[in-house]
Amino acid sequence: MIIKNRYSISFYTLGCRVNQYETRAITEEFIAAGFDIRKFGEACDISIINTCAVTGESERKSAQYIRRASKSSQSVMVIGCFSEYKPEEVGKLPNVYYVGSAKIKSSLVSKAMDILDNKHKLIALSNSNIHEYDNLNIGYYPDSKIRSYLKIEDGCNGKCSYCIIPRLRGEIRLRAFDDIIEEAKRIADIGCKEIVITGIEVSAHNQLPDIIRAINKINGIERIRLGSLDPRIFDDNFLDAIQCEKFMPHLHISLQSACNRILNLMKRPYTKAVAAGNLDKTLTHIPDILLSVDVISSFPTETMSELNETIEFLIYYPISHIHAFPFSKRAGTVAAEMIELITPHEKKLRNDYLICEGNKIRNAILERQIGKTLPILVECSNKNIYVGYTTNYLEAEFESDTDLRYQTVNVKITGFRNEKLIGIIK
């Protein structure tokens, strides 16, 4: 569909990498239709807000940005997990003309045109029993020269007691292998150097090791990374795949806790021993790998000694970042019915403590980088200060009078500040 009258549109994305990917795919559909893409906050005809509902704070921020969009846009379309979770609440927000799904986000151009031409309001939530992958695609128009997300699946079949996402995203739907690789080639062709393979449950794709190996063979792609992983994924086939040349030595693990009682209450499908065994095996194969983890603090009935058990577990491993967040009650989940004995004030104190301990682990890792010469893929600059990431996903900065953006340069690490490595060009 090519529009005759050129309309303008802006986008804002909250939440996960999957949302980031989907917003980019939707943006490309509107570019192809002839829309003028505006920065969020600039005056435009219509805005699309891709929302999140993983926590109560995510909902609050989603509603905040919907209201912000209504001040600069004549009409607002809302998609994603918040609109799937609470459609009536979203539909009452100012200038909202479309309340869409978290499961199907393609073909929004025709709906936007109907709103712009006819001012029709629409609540278009999808049936929860969706079995087909929503065929969104990217790579037809230049975007980032550094990093692109590549979505390989949607949905989750997990039964975690605290999580509302399986209900909102639906059951697992896998993207076809050939479609994934063709998109990876398009991403390379438009000049992007790094691909981050992502999905709601990346580990669920039964061809993940083969996907990694195939992308490794694509000219132009220099770095491959993965989204959040189930701690059970580390079989020999997977470990072999992540030792290919272009796969970067960093993994993000959806751990949540390292206390067996809490893992059982969470209905996580592994024990502390299983997680430890798989991480140990990974470190044996890739000694220089760094890890980051998700951890939920203050799960109902969790004691301080149980939180400390998780922290002691993390201290043993090379954890460069802990994505720590306090338990957030989600109506419709099993955990929402559990008795909470931890006050909001205590929740904040515990989560701050977890973050502080995580920073100590990270600083020890940063300290060990001093004196090493590391390859940095440069992403941006501020005058003569350049910033990029190491292969194991540590942020680094250095000075240069030469424009080195989008290049990989060797930097000798001399120190760190504000959780960022500092170095000089070798």
JSON list of C-alpha atoms in Angstrom, two decimals, residues 113-273:
[
{"chain": "A", "resi": 113, "resn": "MET", "atom": "CA", "xyz": [-4.82, 4.81, 7.20]},
{"chain": "A", "resi": 114, "resn": "ASP", "atom": "CA", "xyz": [-8.34, 3.99, 8.39]},
{"chain": "A", "resi": 115, "resn": "ILE", "atom": "CA", "xyz": [-7.75, 6.05, 11.51]},
{"chain": "A", "resi": 116, "resn": "LEU", "atom": "CA", "xyz": [-6.24, 8.99, 9.62]},
{"chain": "A", "resi": 117, "resn": "ASP", "atom": "CA", "xyz": [-8.84, 9.02, 6.84]},
{"chain": "A", "resi": 118, "resn": "ASN", "atom": "CA", "xyz": [-11.95, 8.03, 8.77]},
{"chain": "A", "resi": 119, "resn": "LYS", "atom": "CA", "xyz": [-11.14, 8.48, 12.48]},
{"chain": "A", "resi": 120, "resn": "HIS", "atom": "CA", "xyz": [-12.34, 4.93, 13.22]},
{"chain": "A", "resi": 121, "resn": "LYS", "atom": "CA", "xyz": [-11.54, 3.59, 16.69]},
{"chain": "A", "resi": 122, "resn": "LEU", "atom": "CA", "xyz": [-10.57, -0.05, 16.95]},
{"chain": "A", "resi": 123, "resn": "ILE", "atom": "CA", "xyz": [-9.75, -2.59, 19.65]},
{"chain": "A", "resi": 124, "resn": "ALA", "atom": "CA", "xyz": [-8.07, -5.43, 17.78]},
{"chain": "A", "resi": 125, "resn": "LEU", "atom": "CA", "xyz": [-6.86, -8.02, 20.26]},
{"chain": "A", "resi": 126, "resn": "SER", "atom": "CA", "xyz": [-5.90, -11.39, 18.86]},
{"chain": "A", "resi": 127, "resn": "ASN", "atom": "CA", "xyz": [-7.19, -14.82, 19.74]},
{"chain": "A", "resi": 128, "resn": "SER", "atom": "CA", "xyz": [-4.93, -16.40, 22.37]},
{"chain": "A", "resi": 129, "resn": "ASN", "atom": "CA", "xyz": [-4.71, -19.64, 20.36]},
{"chain": "A", "resi": 130, "resn": "ILE", "atom": "CA", "xyz": [-2.40, -18.32, 17.64]},
{"chain": "A", "resi": 131, "resn": "HIS", "atom": "CA", "xyz": [-0.24, -20.98, 16.05]},
{"chain": "A", "resi": 132, "resn": "GLU", "atom": "CA", "xyz": [1.51, -19.11, 13.22]},
{"chain": "A", "resi": 133, "resn": "TYR", "atom": "CA", "xyz": [4.56, -16.86, 13.47]},
{"chain": "A", "resi": 134, "resn": "ASP", "atom": "CA", "xyz": [3.69, -13.21, 12.75]},
{"chain": "A", "resi": 135, "resn": "ASN", "atom": "CA", "xyz": [5.75, -12.50, 9.64]},
{"chain": "A", "resi": 136, "resn": "LEU", "atom": "CA", "xyz": [7.53, -9.25, 10.47]},
{"chain": "A", "resi": 137, "resn": "ASN", "atom": "CA", "xyz": [10.75, -8.50, 8.58]},
{"chain": "A", "resi": 138, "resn": "ILE", "atom": "CA", "xyz": [13.59, -5.97, 8.67]},
{"chain": "A", "resi": 139, "resn": "GLY", "atom": "CA", "xyz": [16.66, -5.14, 6.61]},
{"chain": "A", "resi": 140, "resn": "TYR", "atom": "CA", "xyz": [15.10, -3.41, 3.62]},
{"chain": "A", "resi": 141, "resn": "TYR", "atom": "CA", "xyz": [16.13, 0.10, 4.72]},
{"chain": "A", "resi": 142, "resn": "PRO", "atom": "CA", "xyz": [19.39, 1.26, 6.37]},
{"chain": "A", "resi": 143, "resn": "ASP", "atom": "CA", "xyz": [19.25, 1.68, 10.13]},
{"chain": "A", "resi": 144, "resn": "SER", "atom": "CA", "xyz": [22.10, 1.09, 12.60]},
{"chain": "A", "resi": 145, "resn": "LYS", "atom": "CA", "xyz": [25.59, 0.48, 11.23]},
{"chain": "A", "resi": 146, "resn": "ILE", "atom": "CA", "xyz": [26.49, -1.39, 14.42]},
{"chain": "A", "resi": 147, "resn": "ARG", "atom": "CA", "xyz": [23.82, -3.66, 15.87]},
{"chain": "A", "resi": 148, "resn": "SER", "atom": "CA", "xyz": [20.58, -5.20, 14.71]},
{"chain": "A", "resi": 149, "resn": "TYR", "atom": "CA", "xyz": [18.19, -7.51, 16.50]},
{"chain": "A", "resi": 150, "resn": "LEU", "atom": "CA", "xyz": [17.02, -10.60, 14.62]},
{"chain": "A", "resi": 151, "resn": "LYS", "atom": "CA", "xyz": [13.87, -12.24, 15.96]},
{"chain": "A", "resi": 152, "resn": "ILE", "atom": "CA", "xyz": [13.70, -16.04, 15.59]},
{"chain": "A", "resi": 153, "resn": "GLU", "atom": "CA", "xyz": [10.60, -16.94, 17.63]},
{"chain": "A", "resi": 154, "resn": "ASP", "atom": "CA", "xyz": [7.68, -15.56, 19.58]},
{"chain": "A", "resi": 155, "resn": "GLY", "atom": "CA", "xyz": [5.75, -16.73, 22.61]},
{"chain": "A", "resi": 156, "resn": "CYS", "atom": "CA", "xyz": [6.57, -18.89, 25.61]},
{"chain": "A", "resi": 157, "resn": "ASN", "atom": "CA", "xyz": [5.23, -22.21, 26.92]},
{"chain": "A", "resi": 158, "resn": "GLY", "atom": "CA", "xyz": [6.67, -21.64, 30.38]},
{"chain": "A", "resi": 159, "resn": "LYS", "atom": "CA", "xyz": [4.60, -21.96, 33.54]},
{"chain": "A", "resi": 160, "resn": "CYS", "atom": "CA", "xyz": [6.60, -19.60, 35.78]},
{"chain": "A", "resi": 161, "resn": "SER", "atom": "CA", "xyz": [4.39, -18.57, 38.68]},
{"chain": "A", "resi": 162, "resn": "TYR", "atom": "CA", "xyz": [5.25, -14.86, 38.51]},
{"chain": "A", "resi": 163, "resn": "CYS", "atom": "CA", "xyz": [5.17, -14.25, 34.75]},
{"chain": "A", "resi": 164, "resn": "ILE", "atom": "CA", "xyz": [2.26, -12.87, 32.71]},
{"chain": "A", "resi": 165, "resn": "ILE", "atom": "CA", "xyz": [4.13, -12.93, 29.37]},
{"chain": "A", "resi": 166, "resn": "PRO", "atom": "CA", "xyz": [3.01, -16.42, 28.16]},
{"chain": "A", "resi": 167, "resn": "ARG", "atom": "CA", "xyz": [-0.60, -15.29, 28.48]},
{"chain": "A", "resi": 168, "resn": "LEU", "atom": "CA", "xyz": [0.08, -12.05, 26.60]},
{"chain": "A", "resi": 169, "resn": "ARG", "atom": "CA", "xyz": [2.43, -13.36, 23.91]},
{"chain": "A", "resi": 170, "resn": "GLY", "atom": "CA", "xyz": [0.86, -16.78, 23.45]},
{"chain": "A", "resi": 171, "resn": "GLU", "atom": "CA", "xyz": [2.43, -20.16, 22.85]},
{"chain": "A", "resi": 172, "resn": "ILE", "atom": "CA", "xyz": [5.79, -20.63, 21.13]},
{"chain": "A", "resi": 173, "resn": "ARG", "atom": "CA", "xyz": [5.82, -19.99, 17.36]},
{"chain": "A", "resi": 174, "resn": "LEU", "atom": "CA", "xyz": [9.10, -20.62, 15.56]},
{"chain": "A", "resi": 175, "resn": "ARG", "atom": "CA", "xyz": [10.33, -18.61, 12.61]},
{"chain": "A", "resi": 176, "resn": "ALA", "atom": "CA", "xyz": [11.44, -20.61, 9.58]},
{"chain": "A", "resi": 177, "resn": "PHE", "atom": "CA", "xyz": [15.20, -21.21, 9.32]},
{"chain": "A", "resi": 178, "resn": "ASP", "atom": "CA", "xyz": [15.49, -19.96, 5.71]},
{"chain": "A", "resi": 179, "resn": "ASP", "atom": "CA", "xyz": [13.58, -16.76, 6.55]},
{"chain": "A", "resi": 180, "resn": "ILE", "atom": "CA", "xyz": [15.94, -16.09, 9.47]},
{"chain": "A", "resi": 181, "resn": "ILE", "atom": "CA", "xyz": [19.08, -16.50, 7.36]},
{"chain": "A", "resi": 182, "resn": "GLU", "atom": "CA", "xyz": [17.73, -14.40, 4.48]},
{"chain": "A", "resi": 183, "resn": "GLU", "atom": "CA", "xyz": [17.05, -11.60, 6.95]},
{"chain": "A", "resi": 184, "resn": "ALA", "atom": "CA", "xyz": [20.55, -11.93, 8.40]},
{"chain": "A", "resi": 185, "resn": "LYS", "atom": "CA", "xyz": [21.95, -11.50, 4.88]},
{"chain": "A", "resi": 186, "resn": "ARG", "atom": "CA", "xyz": [19.82, -8.37, 4.35]},
{"chain": "A", "resi": 187, "resn": "ILE", "atom": "CA", "xyz": [21.11, -6.96, 7.64]},
{"chain": "A", "resi": 188, "resn": "ALA", "atom": "CA", "xyz": [24.68, -7.53, 6.45]},
{"chain": "A", "resi": 189, "resn": "ASP", "atom": "CA", "xyz": [23.92, -5.99, 3.05]},
{"chain": "A", "resi": 190, "resn": "ILE", "atom": "CA", "xyz": [22.79, -2.69, 4.60]},
{"chain": "A", "resi": 191, "resn": "GLY", "atom": "CA", "xyz": [26.09, -2.44, 6.49]},
{"chain": "A", "resi": 192, "resn": "CYS", "atom": "CA", "xyz": [25.26, -3.66, 10.00]},
{"chain": "A", "resi": 193, "resn": "LYS", "atom": "CA", "xyz": [28.15, -5.45, 11.71]},
{"chain": "A", "resi": 194, "resn": "GLU", "atom": "CA", "xyz": [26.54, -7.14, 14.73]},
{"chain": "A", "resi": 195, "resn": "ILE", "atom": "CA", "xyz": [23.45, -9.35, 15.01]},
{"chain": "A", "resi": 196, "resn": "VAL", "atom": "CA", "xyz": [21.72, -10.08, 18.31]},
{"chain": "A", "resi": 197, "resn": "ILE", "atom": "CA", "xyz": [19.52, -13.17, 17.95]},
{"chain": "A", "resi": 198, "resn": "THR", "atom": "CA", "xyz": [16.42, -12.56, 20.02]},
{"chain": "A", "resi": 199, "resn": "GLY", "atom": "CA", "xyz": [12.99, -13.89, 20.91]},
{"chain": "A", "resi": 200, "resn": "ILE", "atom": "CA", "xyz": [10.68, -14.23, 23.91]},
{"chain": "A", "resi": 201, "resn": "GLU", "atom": "CA", "xyz": [12.26, -17.65, 24.56]},
{"chain": "A", "resi": 202, "resn": "VAL", "atom": "CA", "xyz": [15.33, -17.87, 22.29]},
{"chain": "A", "resi": 203, "resn": "SER", "atom": "CA", "xyz": [16.30, -21.25, 23.73]},
{"chain": "A", "resi": 204, "resn": "ALA", "atom": "CA", "xyz": [13.05, -22.75, 22.43]},
{"chain": "A", "resi": 205, "resn": "HIS", "atom": "CA", "xyz": [14.13, -22.66, 18.77]},
{"chain": "A", "resi": 206, "resn": "ASN", "atom": "CA", "xyz": [15.21, -26.21, 17.96]},
{"chain": "A", "resi": 207, "resn": "GLN", "atom": "CA", "xyz": [17.57, -24.99, 15.22]},
{"chain": "A", "resi": 208, "resn": "LEU", "atom": "CA", "xyz": [19.37, -22.34, 17.30]},
{"chain": "A", "resi": 209, "resn": "PRO", "atom": "CA", "xyz": [22.86, -23.92, 16.98]},
{"chain": "A", "resi": 210, "resn": "ASP", "atom": "CA", "xyz": [22.44, -24.20, 13.20]},
{"chain": "A", "resi": 211, "resn": "ILE", "atom": "CA", "xyz": [21.19, -20.61, 13.01]},
{"chain": "A", "resi": 212, "resn": "ILE", "atom": "CA", "xyz": [24.35, -19.44, 14.78]},
{"chain": "A", "resi": 213, "resn": "ARG", "atom": "CA", "xyz": [26.57, -21.47, 12.45]},
{"chain": "A", "resi": 214, "resn": "ALA", "atom": "CA", "xyz": [24.80, -20.17, 9.33]},
{"chain": "A", "resi": 215, "resn": "ILE", "atom": "CA", "xyz": [25.05, -16.51, 10.39]},
{"chain": "A", "resi": 216, "resn": "ASN", "atom": "CA", "xyz": [28.72, -17.10, 11.17]},
{"chain": "A", "resi": 217, "resn": "LYS", "atom": "CA", "xyz": [29.26, -17.73, 7.43]},
{"chain": "A", "resi": 218, "resn": "ILE", "atom": "CA", "xyz": [27.66, -14.46, 6.26]},
{"chain": "A", "resi": 219, "resn": "ASN", "atom": "CA", "xyz": [30.11, -11.90, 4.89]},
{"chain": "A", "resi": 220, "resn": "GLY", "atom": "CA", "xyz": [29.86, -8.51, 6.59]},
{"chain": "A", "resi": 221, "resn": "ILE", "atom": "CA", "xyz": [28.62, -9.80, 9.93]},
{"chain": "A", "resi": 222, "resn": "GLU", "atom": "CA", "xyz": [31.47, -9.46, 12.42]},
{"chain": "A", "resi": 223, "resn": "ARG", "atom": "CA", "xyz": [29.76, -10.25, 15.72]},
{"chain": "A", "resi": 224, "resn": "ILE", "atom": "CA", "xyz": [26.94, -12.55, 16.84]},
{"chain": "A", "resi": 225, "resn": "ARG", "atom": "CA", "xyz": [25.22, -12.32, 20.22]},
{"chain": "A", "resi": 226, "resn": "LEU", "atom": "CA", "xyz": [22.20, -13.95, 21.84]},
{"chain": "A", "resi": 227, "resn": "GLY", "atom": "CA", "xyz": [19.26, -12.71, 23.86]},
{"chain": "A", "resi": 228, "resn": "SER", "atom": "CA", "xyz": [18.22, -14.09, 27.25]},
{"chain": "A", "resi": 229, "resn": "LEU", "atom": "CA", "xyz": [18.76, -17.85, 27.64]},
{"chain": "A", "resi": 230, "resn": "ASP", "atom": "CA", "xyz": [17.24, -20.65, 29.69]},
{"chain": "A", "resi": 231, "resn": "PRO", "atom": "CA", "xyz": [19.95, -22.11, 31.98]},
{"chain": "A", "resi": 232, "resn": "ARG", "atom": "CA", "xyz": [19.17, -25.60, 30.61]},
{"chain": "A", "resi": 233, "resn": "ILE", "atom": "CA", "xyz": [20.27, -24.89, 27.02]},
{"chain": "A", "resi": 234, "resn": "PHE", "atom": "CA", "xyz": [23.95, -25.77, 27.39]},
{"chain": "A", "resi": 235, "resn": "ASP", "atom": "CA", "xyz": [24.20, -29.12, 25.64]},
{"chain": "A", "resi": 236, "resn": "ASP", "atom": "CA", "xyz": [27.20, -30.14, 23.51]},
{"chain": "A", "resi": 237, "resn": "ASN", "atom": "CA", "xyz": [25.61, -28.99, 20.24]},
{"chain": "A", "resi": 238, "resn": "PHE", "atom": "CA", "xyz": [24.91, -25.50, 21.61]},
{"chain": "A", "resi": 239, "resn": "LEU", "atom": "CA", "xyz": [28.37, -25.19, 23.19]},
{"chain": "A", "resi": 240, "resn": "ASP", "atom": "CA", "xyz": [29.96, -26.21, 19.90]},
{"chain": "A", "resi": 241, "resn": "ALA", "atom": "CA", "xyz": [27.97, -23.56, 18.01]},
{"chain": "A", "resi": 242, "resn": "ILE", "atom": "CA", "xyz": [28.89, -20.68, 20.32]},
{"chain": "A", "resi": 243, "resn": "GLN", "atom": "CA", "xyz": [32.58, -21.42, 19.84]},
{"chain": "A", "resi": 244, "resn": "CYS", "atom": "CA", "xyz": [32.40, -20.36, 16.18]},
{"chain": "A", "resi": 245, "resn": "GLU", "atom": "CA", "xyz": [34.58, -17.46, 15.06]},
{"chain": "A", "resi": 246, "resn": "LYS", "atom": "CA", "xyz": [32.06, -14.61, 15.15]},
{"chain": "A", "resi": 247, "resn": "PHE", "atom": "CA", "xyz": [30.13, -15.56, 18.28]},
{"chain": "A", "resi": 248, "resn": "MET", "atom": "CA", "xyz": [31.03, -13.14, 21.06]},
{"chain": "A", "resi": 249, "resn": "PRO", "atom": "CA", "xyz": [32.03, -14.53, 24.51]},
{"chain": "A", "resi": 250, "resn": "HIS", "atom": "CA", "xyz": [29.10, -13.15, 26.46]},
{"chain": "A", "resi": 251, "resn": "LEU", "atom": "CA", "xyz": [25.77, -14.75, 27.41]},
{"chain": "A", "resi": 252, "resn": "HIS", "atom": "CA", "xyz": [22.74, -13.45, 29.27]},
{"chain": "A", "resi": 253, "resn": "ILE", "atom": "CA", "xyz": [21.08, -16.04, 31.52]},
{"chain": "A", "resi": 254, "resn": "SER", "atom": "CA", "xyz": [17.51, -15.89, 32.82]},
{"chain": "A", "resi": 255, "resn": "LEU", "atom": "CA", "xyz": [18.48, -17.21, 36.26]},
{"chain": "A", "resi": 256, "resn": "GLN", "atom": "CA", "xyz": [15.97, -15.40, 38.58]},
{"chain": "A", "resi": 257, "resn": "SER", "atom": "CA", "xyz": [17.29, -17.10, 41.75]},
{"chain": "A", "resi": 258, "resn": "ALA", "atom": "CA", "xyz": [19.91, -19.58, 42.95]},
{"chain": "A", "resi": 259, "resn": "CYS", "atom": "CA", "xyz": [17.90, -20.82, 45.92]},
{"chain": "A", "resi": 260, "resn": "ASN", "atom": "CA", "xyz": [16.09, -24.10, 45.31]},
{"chain": "A", "resi": 261, "resn": "ARG", "atom": "CA", "xyz": [13.10, -23.25, 47.50]},
{"chain": "A", "resi": 262, "resn": "ILE", "atom": "CA", "xyz": [12.52, -19.99, 45.64]},
{"chain": "A", "resi": 263, "resn": "LEU", "atom": "CA", "xyz": [13.10, -21.61, 42.24]},
{"chain": "A", "resi": 264, "resn": "ASN", "atom": "CA", "xyz": [10.45, -24.17, 43.17]},
{"chain": "A", "resi": 265, "resn": "LEU", "atom": "CA", "xyz": [7.99, -21.45, 44.19]},
{"chain": "A", "resi": 266, "resn": "MET", "atom": "CA", "xyz": [8.74, -19.64, 40.94]},
{"chain": "A", "resi": 267, "resn": "LYS", "atom": "CA", "xyz": [8.09, -22.91, 39.06]},
{"chain": "A", "resi": 268, "resn": "ARG", "atom": "CA", "xyz": [11.40, -22.52, 37.25]},
{"chain": "A", "resi": 269, "resn": "PRO", "atom": "CA", "xyz": [12.25, -25.79, 35.43]},
{"chain": "A", "resi": 270, "resn": "TYR", "atom": "CA", "xyz": [15.74, -26.31, 36.89]},
{"chain": "A", "resi": 271, "resn": "THR", "atom": "CA", "xyz": [17.59, -26.43, 40.19]},
{"chain": "A", "resi": 272, "resn": "LYS", "atom": "CA", "xyz": [20.60, -24.54, 41.47]},
{"chain": "A", "resi": 273, "resn": "ALA", "atom": "CA", "xyz": [22.76, -27.60, 40.74]}
]
